[in-house]
Tab-separated table of C-alpha atoms in Angstrom:
chain	number	residue	atom	x	y	z
A	1247	MET	CA	105.453	91.388	97.616
A	1248	LYS	CA	103.761	94.307	96.440
A	1249	LEU	CA	104.526	97.343	97.618
A	1250	LEU	CA	102.004	100.736	97.113
A	1251	LEU	CA	103.524	103.484	95.692
A	1252	ALA	CA	102.202	107.035	97.135
A	1253	GLU	CA	104.206	109.413	96.187
A	1254	ASP	CA	102.131	112.978	93.532
A	1255	ASP	CA	105.967	114.890	93.175
A	1256	GLU	CA	107.125	112.780	89.718
A	1257	LEU	CA	110.668	112.983	90.776
A	1258	VAL	CA	110.750	110.794	93.374
A	1259	ARG	CA	108.598	108.574	92.324
A	1260	ARG	CA	110.531	108.139	89.608
A	1261	MET	CA	113.424	107.519	91.547
A	1262	LEU	CA	111.855	104.868	93.891
A	1263	GLU	CA	110.308	102.740	91.137
A	1264	HIS	CA	113.618	102.509	89.523
A	1265	HIS	CA	115.282	101.433	92.082
A	1266	LEU	CA	112.253	98.875	93.760
A	1267	SER	CA	111.022	97.764	90.691
A	1268	ALA	CA	113.760	95.464	90.640
A	1269	ASP	CA	112.784	93.678	94.243
A	1270	TYR	CA	108.890	94.812	93.671
A	1271	GLU	CA	105.534	94.868	91.637
A	1272	LEU	CA	104.574	98.182	92.374
A	1273	VAL	CA	100.990	99.809	92.688
A	1274	THR	CA	101.237	103.618	91.953
A	1275	ALA	CA	99.147	105.822	93.340
A	1276	ILE	CA	100.268	109.694	92.772
A	1277	ASP	CA	97.130	110.445	95.569
A	1278	GLY	CA	95.833	109.370	99.065
A	1279	GLU	CA	92.310	108.813	97.243
A	1280	ARG	CA	93.806	106.844	94.722
A	1281	ALA	CA	96.014	105.337	98.153
A	1282	TRP	CA	93.305	104.355	100.345
A	1283	ASP	CA	91.730	102.681	97.261
A	1284	ILE	CA	94.108	100.079	96.154
A	1285	LEU	CA	94.891	99.851	100.004
A	1286	ARG	CA	91.096	98.338	100.771
A	1287	ALA	CA	90.389	95.855	97.446
A	1288	PRO	CA	91.328	92.441	97.425
A	1289	GLU	CA	94.830	90.822	97.216
A	1290	HIS	CA	95.771	94.937	97.547
A	1291	PRO	CA	100.189	95.858	99.312
A	1292	ARG	CA	101.104	94.939	102.667
A	1293	LEU	CA	103.985	97.099	101.891
A	1294	ALA	CA	103.728	100.804	101.391
A	1295	VAL	CA	105.752	103.421	100.526
A	1296	LEU	CA	103.203	106.719	101.940
A	1297	ASP	CA	105.486	110.489	101.283
A	1298	TRP	CA	103.739	113.099	103.855
A	1299	CYS	CA	102.148	115.266	101.636
A	1300	MET	CA	99.872	114.734	99.182
A	1301	PRO	CA	96.925	115.862	97.248
A	1302	GLY	CA	93.100	115.296	99.010
A	1303	VAL	CA	94.259	113.086	101.431
A	1304	ASP	CA	97.641	113.045	103.370
A	1305	GLY	CA	99.957	110.489	104.714
A	1306	PRO	CA	99.306	110.681	108.250
A	1307	GLU	CA	95.682	110.548	107.205
A	1308	LEU	CA	95.834	107.310	104.875
A	1309	CYS	CA	97.567	105.766	108.133
A	1310	ARG	CA	94.880	105.947	110.154
A	1311	ARG	CA	92.248	105.322	107.964
A	1312	ILE	CA	94.600	101.659	107.894
A	1313	ARG	CA	95.276	101.524	111.080
A	1314	SER	CA	91.545	101.753	111.720
A	1315	GLN	CA	90.127	98.721	109.404
A	1316	PRO	CA	90.603	95.488	109.776
A	1317	GLU	CA	91.630	94.199	106.658
A	1318	THR	CA	94.050	96.754	106.592
A	1319	ALA	CA	95.424	97.295	109.807
A	1320	SER	CA	98.401	94.675	109.735
A	1321	THR	CA	99.723	96.863	106.685
A	1322	TYR	CA	103.534	98.260	107.200
A	1323	VAL	CA	103.964	101.424	106.246
A	1324	LEU	CA	107.248	103.531	105.628
A	1325	LEU	CA	106.722	107.475	105.643
A	1326	LEU	CA	108.468	109.857	103.736
A	1327	THR	CA	108.762	113.384	104.402
A	1328	SER	CA	111.225	116.266	103.275
A	1329	LYS	CA	109.657	117.091	107.200
A	1330	THR	CA	112.266	117.526	109.944
A	1331	GLY	CA	112.386	117.659	114.328
A	1332	VAL	CA	110.888	114.845	116.322
A	1333	ALA	CA	107.664	116.383	116.907
A	1334	ASN	CA	106.974	115.679	112.664
A	1335	VAL	CA	108.942	112.193	113.413
A	1336	VAL	CA	105.949	111.762	116.436
A	1337	HIS	CA	102.778	113.171	114.057
A	1338	GLY	CA	104.081	110.678	112.155
A	1339	LEU	CA	104.647	106.994	114.061
A	1340	ASP	CA	101.436	108.440	116.439
A	1341	ALA	CA	99.272	108.024	113.336
A	1342	GLY	CA	99.729	104.441	112.719
A	1343	ALA	CA	103.376	104.941	110.072
A	1344	ASP	CA	105.100	101.558	111.240
A	1345	ASP	CA	108.778	103.753	110.207
A	1346	TYR	CA	109.594	106.879	108.863
A	1347	ILE	CA	112.143	108.027	106.034
A	1348	ALA	CA	113.549	111.408	105.422
A	1349	LYS	CA	114.241	113.764	101.963
A	1350	PRO	CA	116.928	113.310	101.152
A	1351	PHE	CA	116.474	109.185	101.246
A	1352	LYS	CA	119.627	107.119	99.849
A	1353	ILE	CA	117.434	104.391	98.262
A	1354	SER	CA	119.977	102.140	99.868
A	1355	GLU	CA	118.368	103.105	103.341
A	1356	VAL	CA	114.268	102.802	101.837
A	1357	ARG	CA	115.362	99.306	100.659
A	1358	ALA	CA	117.393	98.379	104.186
A	1359	ARG	CA	114.126	100.129	106.245
A	1360	LEU	CA	111.323	98.157	103.335
A	1361	ARG	CA	113.189	94.213	104.602
A	1362	ALA	CA	112.837	95.403	107.610
A	1363	GLY	CA	109.093	96.226	106.941
A	1364	GLN	CA	108.709	92.524	105.203
A	1365	ARG	CA	110.492	91.056	107.804
A	1366	ILE	CA	107.922	92.305	109.910
A	1367	LEU	CA	104.823	91.170	108.274
A	1368	ASP	CA	106.892	87.569	107.480
A	1369	LEU	CA	106.520	86.960	111.102
A	1370	GLN	CA	102.844	87.602	111.287
A	1371	ASP	CA	102.696	85.434	109.191
A	1372	ALA	CA	103.518	82.817	110.424
A	1373	LEU	CA	102.277	83.372	113.702
A	1374	SER	CA	99.109	83.379	112.646
A	1375	THR	CA	99.528	80.043	110.708
A	1376	ARG	CA	100.522	78.979	114.325
A	1377	LEU	CA	97.122	80.825	116.015
A	1378	ARG	CA	95.349	78.894	113.184
A	1379	GLU	CA	97.172	75.228	113.631
A	1380	LEU	CA	95.992	75.618	117.845
A	1381	GLN	CA	93.104	76.786	116.780
A	1382	GLU	CA	92.794	74.276	115.280
A	1383	GLU	CA	93.788	71.373	117.716
A	1384	MET	CA	91.711	72.886	120.998
A	1385	ALA	CA	89.080	72.197	118.698
A	1386	HIS	CA	89.836	68.690	119.784
A	1387	VAL	CA	90.644	68.606	123.399
A	1388	ARG	CA	87.457	67.652	125.893
A	1389	LEU	CA	88.546	68.746	128.914
A	1390	LEU	CA	87.316	67.746	132.825
A	1391	ARG	CA	86.427	70.791	134.439
A	1392	GLY	CA	84.935	72.602	137.390
A	1393	LEU	CA	84.137	70.402	140.667
A	1394	LEU	CA	83.133	66.843	140.540
A	1395	PRO	CA	81.221	64.874	142.981
A	1396	ILE	CA	82.032	61.884	143.703
A	1397	CYS	CA	81.544	58.919	146.529
A	1398	SER	CA	84.264	58.869	149.121
A	1399	TYR	CA	83.136	55.553	149.247
A	1400	CYS	CA	83.016	53.566	145.491
A	1401	LYS	CA	84.897	56.106	143.915
A	1402	ARG	CA	81.074	56.562	141.991
A	1403	ILE	CA	80.905	60.317	141.049
A	1404	ARG	CA	76.994	61.824	140.241
A	1405	ASN	CA	77.212	63.159	136.287
A	1406	ASP	CA	75.047	66.317	134.635
A	1407	GLN	CA	71.849	63.908	135.021
A	1408	ASN	CA	71.909	63.552	138.853
A	1409	TYR	CA	72.958	59.679	137.658
A	1410	TRP	CA	76.086	58.408	140.151
A	1411	GLU	CA	78.416	56.720	137.263
A	1412	GLN	CA	81.352	54.259	138.015
A	1413	LEU	CA	84.631	56.298	137.559
A	1414	GLU	CA	85.179	54.153	134.218
A	1415	ALA	CA	82.402	55.119	132.222
A	1416	TYR	CA	82.606	59.247	133.278
A	1417	LEU	CA	85.889	59.212	132.539
A	1418	SER	CA	85.491	57.542	128.745
A	1419	ASP	CA	82.491	60.553	128.313
A	1420	HIS	CA	84.172	63.343	129.381
A	1421	SER	CA	87.920	63.140	128.128
A	1422	GLU	CA	89.967	61.583	124.760
A	1423	ALA	CA	91.371	59.125	127.549
A	1424	THR	CA	90.824	55.290	127.355
A	1425	LEU	CA	91.492	53.032	130.260
A	1426	THR	CA	93.363	49.868	130.797
A	1427	HIS	CA	92.767	47.952	133.632
A	1428	GLY	CA	95.701	47.309	136.221
A	1429	ILE	CA	96.676	46.045	139.327
A	1430	CYS	CA	97.972	48.270	141.715
A	1431	PRO	CA	100.285	47.087	145.108
A	1432	GLU	CA	98.366	47.526	147.980
A	1433	CYS	CA	95.209	45.971	145.691
A	1434	TYR	CA	97.435	42.820	144.739
A	1435	GLU	CA	98.488	42.525	148.522
A	1436	LYS	CA	95.052	42.747	150.120
A	1437	HIS	CA	92.317	40.743	146.915
A	1438	TRP	CA	95.335	38.995	144.402
A	1439	ARG	CA	97.520	37.207	147.198
A	1440	PRO	CA	95.222	35.702	148.944
A	1441	GLU	CA	93.080	33.769	146.056
A	1442	VAL	CA	96.685	32.884	144.905
A	1443	PRO	CA	97.017	29.822	146.615
A	1444	ARG	CA	93.720	28.162	145.872
A	1445	THR	CA	94.102	29.166	142.351
A	1446	GLU	CA	96.971	26.991	142.605
A	1447	THR	CA	95.353	24.584	144.261
A	1448	ALA	CA	92.279	24.682	141.361
A	1449	ASN	CA	94.898	24.337	139.298
A	1450	HIS	CA	96.873	20.448	140.901
A	1451	THR	CA	93.101	19.174	141.804
A	1452	ARG	CA	92.278	19.393	137.530
B	1495	MET	CA	133.797	127.340	73.035
B	1496	ASP	CA	130.747	127.506	75.035
B	1497	ASP	CA	129.313	123.404	74.122
B	1498	TYR	CA	129.175	121.677	71.909
B	1499	ILE	CA	126.214	119.313	70.456
B	1500	SER	CA	126.630	115.646	68.655
B	1501	LYS	CA	125.907	114.906	65.377
B	1502	PRO	CA	123.607	113.487	64.668
B	1503	VAL	CA	121.140	116.288	65.469
B	1504	GLY	CA	118.470	116.468	67.056
B	1505	PHE	CA	115.629	119.266	66.005
B	1506	ALA	CA	114.124	118.772	70.338
B	1507	MET	CA	118.462	118.906	71.618
B	1508	LEU	CA	119.655	121.041	68.794
B	1509	LYS	CA	116.796	123.472	70.552
B	1510	GLU	CA	117.537	123.075	74.278
B	1511	THR	CA	121.108	123.299	74.086
B	1512	LEU	CA	120.041	127.171	72.329
B	1513	LYS	CA	117.776	127.796	74.774
B	1514	ASP	CA	120.329	127.036	77.987
B	1515	THR	CA	123.652	129.060	75.852
B	1516	ALA	CA	120.775	131.853	75.982
B	1517	GLU	CA	118.976	131.701	79.308
B	1518	GLY	CA	122.899	131.562	80.786
B	1519	THR	CA	126.447	131.796	78.757
B	1520	ASP	CA	128.450	131.082	82.765
B	1521	SER	CA	130.939	127.654	81.931
B	1522	SER	CA	131.700	126.938	85.704
B	1523	PRO	CA	131.733	124.181	87.222
B	1524	LEU	CA	129.113	125.000	90.467
B	1525	ASP	CA	130.583	122.836	92.441
B	1526	ASN	CA	129.114	125.343	95.176
B	1527	GLU	CA	125.312	124.914	93.758
B	1528	TRP	CA	125.576	120.680	92.241
B	1529	ASN	CA	127.148	118.464	93.876
B	1530	LEU	CA	126.714	115.968	91.553
B	1531	GLY	CA	128.751	113.335	93.360
B	1532	LEU	CA	125.771	114.125	96.483
B	1533	ALA	CA	123.651	113.046	93.167
B	1534	LEU	CA	125.164	110.608	92.166
B	1535	ASP	CA	125.163	108.833	95.415
B	1536	ARG	CA	121.864	108.962	95.632
B	1537	VAL	CA	120.769	107.940	92.548
B	1538	GLU	CA	123.836	104.791	93.215
B	1539	GLY	CA	125.809	106.110	90.893
B	1540	ASP	CA	123.441	105.158	88.103
B	1541	GLU	CA	124.316	108.013	86.101
B	1542	GLY	CA	121.257	107.245	83.465
B	1543	LEU	CA	118.387	107.579	85.969
B	1544	LEU	CA	120.639	110.999	87.545
B	1545	ARG	CA	119.961	112.383	83.591
B	1546	GLU	CA	116.927	111.225	83.369
B	1547	LEU	CA	116.010	113.050	87.226
B	1548	LEU	CA	117.307	116.063	86.091
B	1549	GLY	CA	115.686	116.036	82.943
B	1550	ILE	CA	112.815	115.604	84.746
B	1551	PHE	CA	113.507	118.542	86.426
B	1552	ILE	CA	114.271	121.205	83.925
B	1553	GLU	CA	110.980	120.732	81.935
B	1554	ARG	CA	108.955	120.581	85.380
B	1555	TRP	CA	111.223	124.301	85.768
B	1556	PRO	CA	108.907	126.698	84.322
B	1557	GLY	CA	105.360	125.095	85.525
B	1558	LEU	CA	105.786	125.033	89.489
B	1559	ASN	CA	108.295	128.697	88.645
B	1560	ALA	CA	105.180	129.658	87.426
B	1561	ALA	CA	103.210	128.840	90.098
B	1562	LEU	CA	104.944	129.475	92.790
B	1563	ARG	CA	104.876	133.459	91.387
B	1564	ALA	CA	100.978	133.205	91.184
B	1565	ALA	CA	100.462	131.932	94.117
B	1566	ALA	CA	102.430	134.296	95.936
B	1567	GLY	CA	101.834	136.733	93.717
B	1568	GLU	CA	97.202	135.853	94.828
B	1569	HIS	CA	98.576	135.678	98.817
B	1570	LYS	CA	97.764	132.301	98.261
B	1571	PRO	CA	100.526	130.373	101.406
B	1572	GLY	CA	98.519	127.373	101.079
B	1573	GLU	CA	99.848	126.615	96.922
B	1574	LEU	CA	102.449	128.843	97.885
B	1575	GLN	CA	104.042	126.309	100.368
B	1576	SER	CA	102.735	123.231	99.193
B	1577	ILE	CA	104.652	124.629	95.475
B	1578	ALA	CA	107.645	125.306	97.835
B	1579	HIS	CA	107.715	122.077	99.917
B	1580	THR	CA	107.546	120.263	96.306
B	1581	LEU	CA	110.984	122.251	95.134
B	1582	LYS	CA	112.969	122.009	98.161
B	1583	GLY	CA	112.602	118.150	98.005
B	1584	GLU	CA	113.414	117.732	93.623
B	1585	LEU	CA	115.781	119.853	95.000
B	1586	ALA	CA	117.459	118.027	98.242
B	1587	CYS	CA	116.631	115.212	95.906
B	1588	LEU	CA	120.094	116.560	93.129
B	1589	ALA	CA	121.990	117.029	95.113
B	1590	ALA	CA	120.991	121.203	94.687
B	1591	GLU	CA	121.833	122.270	98.349
B	1592	PRO	CA	121.614	125.992	98.379
B	1593	ALA	CA	118.535	126.268	95.127
B	1594	ALA	CA	117.080	123.789	97.767
B	1595	GLU	CA	117.653	125.785	100.991
B	1596	LEU	CA	116.172	128.841	98.756
B	1597	ALA	CA	112.541	126.458	98.344
B	1598	ALA	CA	112.996	126.004	102.162
B	1599	GLN	CA	113.089	129.855	103.015
B	1600	ILE	CA	109.728	130.226	101.038
B	1601	GLU	CA	108.090	127.443	102.906
B	1602	HIS	CA	108.667	129.673	105.499
B	1603	PHE	CA	108.522	133.210	104.997
B	1604	GLY	CA	105.459	132.332	103.010
B	1605	SER	CA	103.685	130.687	106.717
B	1606	GLN	CA	104.501	133.415	107.567
B	1607	GLU	CA	102.858	135.549	105.042
B	1608	ASP	CA	105.935	137.386	105.307
B	1609	TRP	CA	105.201	138.315	100.972
B	1610	GLU	CA	107.889	140.465	100.940
B	1611	GLN	CA	110.612	138.562	101.518
B	1612	VAL	CA	108.782	135.238	99.950
B	1613	GLY	CA	108.686	137.813	96.645
B	1614	ILE	CA	113.549	138.261	96.942
B	1615	THR	CA	113.711	135.084	97.651
B	1616	ILE	CA	111.483	133.396	94.740
B	1617	ALA	CA	113.826	136.417	92.773
B	1618	GLU	CA	117.336	134.779	94.814
B	1619	LEU	CA	116.313	131.114	93.999
B	1620	GLU	CA	114.856	131.940	90.164
B	1621	SER	CA	118.695	133.037	89.750
B	1622	ARG	CA	120.226	129.715	90.930
B	1623	VAL	CA	118.179	127.352	89.107
B	1624	THR	CA	119.154	129.806	85.905
B	1625	ARG	CA	122.161	129.068	86.932
B	1626	LEU	CA	121.063	125.458	87.198
B	1627	ARG	CA	119.999	124.569	83.667
B	1628	PRO	CA	122.278	125.026	80.893
B	1629	ALA	CA	125.158	123.015	83.781
B	1630	TRP	CA	122.529	120.375	83.898
B	1631	GLY	CA	122.013	120.508	80.336
B	1632	ARG	CA	125.793	120.328	79.604
B	1633	TYR	CA	126.034	116.347	82.220
B	1634	ARG	CA	123.405	115.492	80.331
B	1635	ARG	CA	124.014	116.068	76.700
B	1636	ALA	CA	127.827	114.963	77.706
B	1637	HIS	CA	126.564	112.101	78.424
B	1638	GLU	CA	123.720	110.443	76.866
B	1639	ALA	CA	126.665	111.162	74.522
B	1640	ALA	CA	129.686	108.923	76.536
B	1641	SER	CA	127.271	105.926	76.446
B	1642	GLY	CA	126.737	106.330	73.679
């Protein structure tokens, strides 16, 4: 996975490059403007480690820009800084960072937090894929909605052209359902059973 | 013997060793100023990387120090805080905590524009780094020799 490393301090950048290059395809920036250019490019990294204090655009400002654009809004951002205190943590997270790690850091902690970020991105990808599949399925579903005027006697339905249509025809036109004709027990007793002796007689006569 | 160089002798190595020796003859382990165990822990025991990082700091220090003094002399709080912040981060990464704390104090005094304290603390920081540099240089050379 591509990872943007935006850090202007050579020593810290070298430390991170050494330990992260084995697990990630690193793209490096030494200032905020360059980092922003990288994030807006096609095939941009979706995982980013940003230093707070950088020349030009600083980490929190970069976070605000990232969240303001649809193309970059889903980027997972780990903010790196030697600023301490709850107020600074709140500032960084409110600016749009997903996580925050204080310098001096242990590289094992940086790795663990990036793995957590990767899991979040994988989950986002899975949800996006499922949403797309559901939208495609919904496009094939035709639903019957609203009030349907139906005759109380013959059960014909008045369609959109004010024509009283047989129920079977209406359902066939307005849904994916296919009707198969049968006979319910009540109608069997009422309509079919009286005909049964006459039918048997007719068969004997032949 | 205060120090040594392994053969074959490179000019750059000889120059660095002579410079370190001229700046400080104190060869004490500096346990109170530099936590080697913590420094190695931060790089997951990678001595080669630690040597590289120490080398980066040693190379950058003269420029950063000059810029720090210039910002203090010109009473530029923004610049001073930025440089002090950088030094604080680097020294902390290298586990030179007392020196990192001095850089943090410079950053604070800069924000308060207390130029007198800024000057005093810069001098203290320079003194600490002067003691650290030869020790770091010896560590680098010792481990370069050991790694062949």
